[in-house]
Short mmCIF file of C-alpha atoms and ligand atoms in Angstrom, two decimals:
data_model
loop_
_atom_site.label_atom_id
_atom_site.label_comp_id
_atom_site.label_asym_id
_atom_site.label_seq_id
_atom_site.Cartn_x
_atom_site.Cartn_y
_atom_site.Cartn_z
CA MET A 111 0.00 0.00 0.00
CA GLU A 112 3.02 2.27 0.38
CA LEU A 113 4.41 1.72 -3.12
CA SER A 114 4.53 4.79 -5.32
CA HIS A 115 2.07 4.33 -8.15
CA ARG A 116 4.69 5.73 -10.55
CA GLY A 117 7.41 3.35 -9.38
CA PRO A 118 8.54 0.18 -11.17
CA GLU A 119 7.04 -2.15 -8.53
CA PHE A 120 3.50 -0.93 -9.00
CA GLY A 121 4.12 -0.61 -12.74
CA GLY A 122 4.78 -4.35 -12.77
CA ILE A 123 1.63 -5.07 -10.74
CA LEU A 124 -0.55 -3.06 -13.13
CA HIS A 125 1.09 -4.58 -16.19
CA ASP A 126 0.63 -8.16 -14.91
CA ALA A 127 -2.98 -7.53 -13.88
CA GLU A 128 -3.84 -6.25 -17.35
CA HIS A 129 -1.87 -9.02 -19.02
CA ASP A 130 -3.61 -11.79 -17.03
CA LEU A 131 -7.03 -10.24 -17.56
CA ARG A 132 -6.44 -10.03 -21.31
CA ASP A 133 -5.26 -13.60 -21.29
CA LEU A 134 -8.30 -14.87 -19.38
CA LEU A 135 -10.79 -13.05 -21.59
CA ARG A 136 -8.78 -13.33 -24.83
CA VAL A 137 -9.13 -9.58 -25.30
CA PRO A 138 -8.38 -8.69 -28.94
CA ASP A 139 -5.58 -6.17 -29.61
CA ASN A 140 -7.99 -3.47 -30.73
CA TYR A 141 -9.54 -3.27 -27.26
CA ARG A 142 -8.17 -1.21 -24.37
CA VAL A 143 -8.44 -2.16 -20.72
CA ILE A 144 -8.97 0.69 -18.26
CA PHE A 145 -8.87 0.44 -14.46
CA CYS A 146 -11.15 3.11 -12.96
CA GLN A 147 -11.91 4.29 -9.45
CA GLU A 148 -15.60 4.93 -10.07
CA GLY A 149 -17.89 2.11 -9.06
CA ALA A 150 -20.01 0.63 -11.81
CA SER A 151 -22.44 3.52 -11.23
CA GLY A 152 -19.88 6.07 -12.44
CA HIS A 153 -20.09 4.57 -15.91
CA TRP A 154 -23.78 5.43 -16.19
CA ASN A 155 -22.52 9.02 -16.62
CA MET A 156 -19.23 8.31 -18.36
CA ILE A 157 -20.86 6.24 -21.11
CA PRO A 158 -23.11 9.01 -22.45
CA LEU A 159 -20.41 11.65 -21.91
CA ASN A 160 -17.94 9.64 -23.99
CA LEU A 161 -20.04 7.73 -26.48
CA LEU A 162 -22.82 10.10 -27.55
CA GLN A 163 -20.36 12.02 -29.73
CA GLY A 164 -22.88 14.74 -30.55
CA LYS A 165 -25.78 12.35 -31.05
CA ASN A 166 -28.91 12.83 -29.01
CA ASN A 167 -30.30 9.30 -28.87
CA ALA A 168 -29.29 6.11 -27.15
CA ASP A 169 -31.10 2.80 -26.72
CA TYR A 170 -31.42 1.24 -23.29
CA VAL A 171 -32.87 -2.13 -22.35
CA GLU A 172 -34.68 -2.41 -19.05
CA THR A 173 -34.49 -5.78 -17.35
CA GLY A 174 -34.38 -4.97 -13.63
CA TYR A 175 -33.10 -2.63 -10.95
CA TRP A 176 -29.57 -1.94 -12.21
CA SER A 177 -30.45 -1.41 -15.87
CA TYR A 178 -33.12 1.02 -14.69
CA ARG A 179 -30.58 2.99 -12.65
CA ALA A 180 -28.45 3.33 -15.80
CA ILE A 181 -31.51 4.57 -17.71
CA GLU A 182 -32.20 7.26 -15.11
CA GLU A 183 -28.64 8.59 -15.42
CA GLY A 184 -28.67 8.30 -19.23
CA ARG A 185 -31.71 10.59 -19.32
CA ARG A 186 -29.56 13.45 -18.02
CA TYR A 187 -27.68 13.50 -21.32
CA CYS A 188 -29.89 12.31 -24.16
CA ASN A 189 -33.23 10.97 -25.32
CA VAL A 190 -33.33 7.47 -23.94
CA ASN A 191 -35.28 5.04 -26.07
CA ILE A 192 -36.33 2.04 -24.00
CA ALA A 193 -35.75 -0.50 -26.73
CA ALA A 194 -37.16 -3.33 -24.62
CA SER A 195 -38.47 -3.80 -21.12
CA ASN A 196 -39.75 -6.63 -18.99
CA ARG A 197 -41.34 -4.33 -16.41
CA ILE A 198 -44.78 -5.56 -17.44
CA ASP A 199 -43.64 -9.11 -16.58
CA ASN A 200 -42.47 -7.87 -13.20
CA PHE A 201 -38.82 -8.47 -14.21
CA CYS A 202 -39.35 -12.25 -14.25
CA ALA A 203 -38.17 -13.00 -17.81
CA LEU A 204 -35.88 -11.27 -20.29
CA PRO A 205 -37.55 -9.48 -23.21
CA GLU A 206 -37.35 -11.59 -26.39
CA PHE A 207 -34.82 -10.13 -28.80
CA SER A 208 -37.35 -10.24 -31.65
CA ASP A 209 -39.41 -7.66 -29.71
CA TRP A 210 -36.59 -5.15 -29.19
CA GLN A 211 -37.27 -1.81 -30.91
CA LEU A 212 -33.74 -0.71 -31.72
CA ASN A 213 -33.02 2.67 -33.28
CA PRO A 214 -30.37 2.27 -36.01
CA GLN A 215 -29.34 5.93 -35.40
CA ALA A 216 -28.71 5.43 -31.67
CA ALA A 217 -25.23 6.27 -30.38
CA TYR A 218 -25.14 2.95 -28.50
CA VAL A 219 -27.32 0.23 -26.96
CA HIS A 220 -26.94 -0.26 -23.20
CA TYR A 221 -28.00 -3.32 -21.24
CA CYS A 222 -27.11 -5.14 -18.04
CA SER A 223 -26.19 -8.77 -18.63
CA ASN A 224 -26.72 -9.92 -15.05
CA GLU A 225 -29.36 -8.28 -12.87
CA THR A 226 -27.90 -8.73 -9.41
CA ILE A 227 -31.09 -8.02 -7.48
CA ASP A 228 -33.73 -9.53 -9.76
CA GLY A 229 -31.64 -12.61 -10.52
CA LEU A 230 -31.76 -12.60 -14.33
CA GLU A 231 -28.84 -13.33 -16.60
CA PHE A 232 -28.38 -13.14 -20.36
CA ASN A 233 -27.11 -16.40 -21.82
CA TRP A 234 -26.95 -14.72 -25.21
CA VAL A 235 -25.53 -11.54 -26.68
CA PRO A 236 -27.85 -9.21 -28.58
CA ASP A 237 -26.83 -8.41 -32.14
CA THR A 238 -27.05 -4.64 -32.56
CA GLY A 239 -25.33 -4.48 -35.94
CA ASN A 240 -23.28 -1.30 -36.37
CA VAL A 241 -24.58 0.32 -33.19
CA PRO A 242 -22.01 -0.25 -30.38
CA LEU A 243 -23.22 -2.61 -27.69
CA VAL A 244 -22.49 -1.38 -24.16
CA VAL A 245 -22.91 -3.77 -21.25
CA ASP A 246 -22.86 -3.66 -17.47
CA MET A 247 -21.31 -7.03 -16.59
CA SER A 248 -20.63 -6.10 -12.96
CA SER A 249 -22.14 -9.10 -11.29
CA HIS A 250 -21.12 -11.92 -13.63
CA PHE A 251 -17.84 -10.67 -15.09
CA LEU A 252 -15.28 -13.51 -15.16
CA SER A 253 -17.92 -16.09 -14.24
CA ARG A 254 -18.17 -17.49 -17.78
CA THR A 255 -16.54 -17.31 -21.18
CA ILE A 256 -17.46 -14.34 -23.36
CA GLU A 257 -16.62 -13.13 -26.84
CA ILE A 258 -15.24 -9.63 -26.34
CA SER A 259 -15.54 -8.70 -30.02
CA ARG A 260 -19.35 -8.73 -29.75
CA PHE A 261 -19.18 -5.61 -27.56
CA GLY A 262 -18.23 -1.98 -28.00
CA LEU A 263 -17.71 -1.38 -24.29
CA ILE A 264 -17.90 -3.65 -21.26
CA TYR A 265 -17.78 -2.35 -17.70
CA ALA A 266 -17.82 -4.11 -14.36
CA GLY A 267 -17.47 -3.09 -10.73
CA ALA A 268 -14.86 -5.07 -8.83
CA GLN A 269 -16.63 -6.19 -5.71
CA LYS A 270 -18.14 -9.40 -7.07
CA ASN A 271 -15.67 -11.54 -9.03
CA ILE A 272 -12.68 -9.20 -9.32
CA GLY A 273 -11.60 -8.05 -5.89
CA PRO A 274 -12.38 -5.50 -3.18
CA ALA A 275 -14.64 -2.50 -3.86
CA GLY A 276 -13.01 0.68 -5.12
CA LEU A 277 -12.24 -0.36 -8.68
CA SER A 278 -14.13 -0.92 -11.89
CA ILE A 279 -12.82 -2.25 -15.17
CA VAL A 280 -13.66 -1.07 -18.68
CA ILE A 281 -12.84 -2.95 -21.86
CA VAL A 282 -13.47 -0.71 -24.84
CA ARG A 283 -12.94 -0.96 -28.58
CA ASP A 284 -10.30 1.49 -29.82
CA ASP A 285 -12.48 3.28 -32.33
CA LEU A 286 -14.92 4.34 -29.58
CA LEU A 287 -12.22 6.29 -27.74
CA LYS A 288 -12.82 9.87 -28.79
CA PRO A 289 -12.75 13.21 -26.96
CA PRO A 290 -15.77 13.31 -24.62
CA ALA A 291 -18.53 15.93 -24.47
CA PRO A 292 -17.34 19.46 -23.55
CA GLY A 293 -17.27 19.95 -19.81
CA THR A 294 -16.55 16.29 -19.01
CA PRO A 295 -14.39 16.04 -15.88
CA PHE A 296 -10.94 14.87 -16.90
CA LEU A 297 -11.16 11.69 -14.79
CA MET A 298 -14.29 10.67 -16.69
CA ASP A 299 -12.60 10.78 -20.07
CA TYR A 300 -12.12 7.20 -21.30
CA GLN A 301 -9.72 8.26 -24.03
CA GLY A 302 -7.61 10.22 -21.55
CA GLN A 303 -7.59 7.29 -19.12
CA ALA A 304 -6.61 4.84 -21.87
CA HIS A 305 -3.76 7.09 -23.04
CA ALA A 306 -2.53 7.52 -19.46
CA HIS A 307 -2.68 3.74 -18.82
CA SER A 308 -5.32 4.28 -16.09
CA MET A 309 -3.01 6.74 -14.30
CA LEU A 310 -4.53 10.15 -14.84
CA ASN A 311 -4.35 10.29 -11.07
CA THR A 312 -3.40 7.82 -8.34
CA PRO A 313 -5.11 4.55 -9.19
CA PRO A 314 -6.52 2.28 -6.45
CA THR A 315 -3.22 0.44 -6.13
CA PHE A 316 -4.13 -2.01 -3.37
CA THR A 317 -7.36 -3.05 -5.10
CA ILE A 318 -5.56 -3.52 -8.41
CA TRP A 319 -2.95 -5.69 -6.66
CA VAL A 320 -5.68 -7.92 -5.18
CA ALA A 321 -7.51 -8.04 -8.54
CA GLY A 322 -4.25 -9.22 -10.15
CA LEU A 323 -4.02 -12.03 -7.58
CA VAL A 324 -7.62 -13.00 -8.33
CA PHE A 325 -6.88 -13.17 -12.08
CA LYS A 326 -3.98 -15.52 -11.34
CA TRP A 327 -6.24 -17.60 -9.08
CA ILE A 328 -8.83 -17.94 -11.87
CA LYS A 329 -6.07 -19.05 -14.24
CA ARG A 330 -5.01 -21.71 -11.74
CA GLN A 331 -8.60 -22.96 -11.55
CA GLY A 332 -8.44 -23.59 -15.30
CA GLY A 333 -9.60 -20.21 -16.64
CA LEU A 334 -13.08 -19.04 -17.50
CA SER A 335 -14.44 -22.30 -18.90
CA ALA A 336 -13.55 -24.04 -15.62
CA MET A 337 -15.09 -21.14 -13.69
CA GLU A 338 -18.23 -21.45 -15.77
CA ALA A 339 -18.52 -25.20 -15.13
CA HIS A 340 -18.10 -24.52 -11.39
CA ASN A 341 -20.85 -21.88 -11.48
CA VAL A 342 -23.21 -24.07 -13.53
CA ARG A 343 -22.80 -26.85 -11.01
CA LYS A 344 -23.56 -24.59 -8.02
CA SER A 345 -26.54 -22.84 -9.56
CA ASP A 346 -28.05 -26.08 -10.95
CA LEU A 347 -27.92 -27.55 -7.48
CA LEU A 348 -29.66 -24.60 -5.86
CA TYR A 349 -32.32 -24.06 -8.54
CA GLY A 350 -32.90 -27.81 -8.71
CA TYR A 351 -33.73 -27.83 -5.04
CA LEU A 352 -35.87 -24.67 -5.21
CA ASP A 353 -37.93 -26.05 -8.11
CA GLN A 354 -38.89 -29.29 -6.43
CA SER A 355 -39.89 -27.53 -3.20
CA SER A 356 -43.28 -25.98 -2.56
CA PHE A 357 -41.89 -24.22 0.53
CA TYR A 358 -39.46 -21.96 -1.39
CA ARG A 359 -39.97 -20.15 -4.67
CA ASN A 360 -37.81 -18.46 -7.33
CA ARG A 361 -39.98 -16.52 -9.78
CA VAL A 362 -37.53 -16.12 -12.70
CA LYS A 363 -38.15 -18.01 -15.97
CA PRO A 364 -35.76 -20.99 -15.93
CA GLY A 365 -33.79 -20.08 -19.10
CA ASP A 366 -33.19 -16.52 -17.83
CA ARG A 367 -31.99 -17.30 -14.32
CA SER A 368 -28.73 -15.94 -12.98
CA ARG A 369 -25.98 -18.34 -12.03
CA MET A 370 -24.57 -15.71 -9.68
CA ASN A 371 -27.54 -14.31 -7.80
CA VAL A 372 -30.36 -16.59 -6.74
CA PRO A 373 -33.24 -14.70 -5.12
CA PHE A 374 -35.85 -16.83 -3.40
CA HIS A 375 -38.88 -16.34 -1.20
CA LEU A 376 -40.43 -18.47 1.47
CA LYS A 377 -44.05 -19.30 0.82
CA GLU A 378 -44.69 -17.96 4.28
CA PRO A 379 -42.91 -14.55 4.48
CA SER A 380 -43.52 -14.33 8.22
CA LEU A 381 -40.78 -16.97 8.53
CA ASP A 382 -38.17 -14.80 6.76
CA GLU A 383 -36.57 -13.49 9.93
CA VAL A 384 -36.53 -16.95 11.54
CA PHE A 385 -34.89 -18.35 8.41
CA LEU A 386 -32.20 -15.65 8.32
CA LYS A 387 -31.40 -15.94 12.02
CA ASP A 388 -31.26 -19.71 11.90
CA ALA A 389 -29.12 -19.68 8.73
CA ASP A 390 -26.74 -17.24 10.38
CA ALA A 391 -26.40 -19.58 13.35
CA HIS A 392 -25.37 -22.30 10.86
CA GLY A 393 -22.65 -20.06 9.40
CA LEU A 394 -24.77 -19.26 6.32
CA THR A 395 -24.58 -15.48 6.19
CA GLN A 396 -25.42 -12.60 3.83
CA LEU A 397 -28.64 -14.24 2.67
CA ARG A 398 -31.01 -11.30 3.17
CA GLY A 399 -32.53 -10.16 -0.13
CA HIS A 400 -31.78 -6.63 -1.36
CA ARG A 401 -33.91 -3.99 0.37
CA VAL A 402 -35.89 -3.34 -2.84
CA ALA A 403 -36.72 -7.03 -3.36
CA GLY A 404 -37.18 -8.51 0.11
CA GLY A 405 -37.01 -12.25 0.72
CA MET A 406 -33.67 -14.00 0.42
CA ARG A 407 -30.82 -13.97 -2.07
CA ALA A 408 -27.89 -16.33 -2.33
CA SER A 409 -25.06 -14.62 -4.20
CA ILE A 410 -22.82 -17.46 -5.27
CA TYR A 411 -19.96 -15.70 -6.98
CA ASN A 412 -16.80 -17.41 -8.25
CA ALA A 413 -15.25 -17.53 -4.79
CA MET A 414 -18.15 -19.51 -3.30
CA PRO A 415 -17.08 -23.15 -3.19
CA CYS A 416 -19.50 -25.97 -4.12
CA GLU A 417 -19.47 -26.97 -0.45
CA GLY A 418 -21.05 -23.61 0.41
CA VAL A 419 -24.04 -24.33 -1.83
CA ASP A 420 -24.23 -27.94 -0.57
CA ALA A 421 -24.40 -26.57 2.98
CA LEU A 422 -27.08 -24.04 2.06
CA VAL A 423 -29.27 -26.66 0.38
CA ALA A 424 -28.86 -29.03 3.32
CA PHE A 425 -29.88 -26.23 5.69
CA MET A 426 -32.86 -25.27 3.53
CA LYS A 427 -34.08 -28.88 3.44
CA ASP A 428 -33.83 -29.12 7.19
CA PHE A 429 -35.59 -25.77 7.68
CA GLU A 430 -38.39 -26.91 5.36
CA ARG A 431 -38.73 -30.15 7.32
CA ARG A 432 -39.01 -28.23 10.59
CA HIS A 433 -41.32 -25.43 9.39
CA GLY A 434 -43.03 -26.77 6.25
N1 PMP B 614 -24.51 -2.58 -11.75
C1 PMP B 614 -24.72 -3.79 -11.21
C2 PMP B 614 -25.15 -4.92 -12.09
C3 PMP B 614 -24.52 -3.99 -9.84
O1 PMP B 614 -24.73 -5.20 -9.30
C4 PMP B 614 -24.11 -2.90 -9.03
C5 PMP B 614 -23.85 -3.03 -7.56
N2 PMP B 614 -24.27 -4.12 -6.93
C6 PMP B 614 -23.93 -1.66 -9.64
C7 PMP B 614 -24.12 -1.54 -11.01
C8 PMP B 614 -23.49 -0.47 -8.85
O2 PMP B 614 -22.17 -0.65 -8.49
P1 PMP B 614 -21.36 0.36 -7.57
O3 PMP B 614 -22.03 0.36 -6.24
O4 PMP B 614 -19.99 -0.23 -7.54
O5 PMP B 614 -21.39 1.69 -8.23
#
């Protein structure tokens, strides 16, 4: 934590972190990797400031809480066309691509590929033709293989599968790096950050160091395809149990369910607090659903071992037996 960010030691840490990340994701040479201090939320402003390029329209897809937050910020800068929304379905299923109303003149299309609170995940990548595809991958980044070249810009906050909070990562295609809108704060200029190798100011050195260790750890696990198999196994186990139980319920359409975030409700909500307290006593913590969703949520990111999900399912079975 005391290393100078301009010194050779930290230079090596930053270089290795970027190198390992590129290796894991097979990032093509025409994409730049930027380490930013803003959380994922900061990009809701940086994206329009950098990518509108004088245009006044952008497409946004609404699939849950986090994509909606991006829409609200996008509206500060341009006319937001909601190209698709599943609000009418109560955020229980992703909107079919054939129903998306994309504007071919839009500056970009923004969506969130894993809705952390609602528990939906895209297993497919929308084809937006020549309009750059911009994606918030915060809560499933590095949990599965992806094809970077399908995207114009990918961003992800660190505090799920990357490392401690205080960092976000952007992977952006070269041709989208242009001078931002007049008045853009210099730290929010993607082109400036890319040119300065993420060092327009002091980067979050400790967080980048930990992220670099995580990238090496993922490589040792066998890379992203091994990570994906691990996450499929955990989520299949949990959803499999939820689906055969009439005591618990997950309301998301099976093909659209997140492998990372599994929200569930008890049929009898008055038992929620008993469930949480009892789970806590069994060492099963952090299961309370997000304040906007209620109920429970098991976030089973990369670092959660299979044994963690085994233990949760065993506890849930026992709780059902005692209270069902
Ligand atoms: N997008 C998604 C998908 C998220 O899950 C979160 C945080 N949980 C955010 C954006 C906001 O991230 P931050 O708090 O780092 O700004």
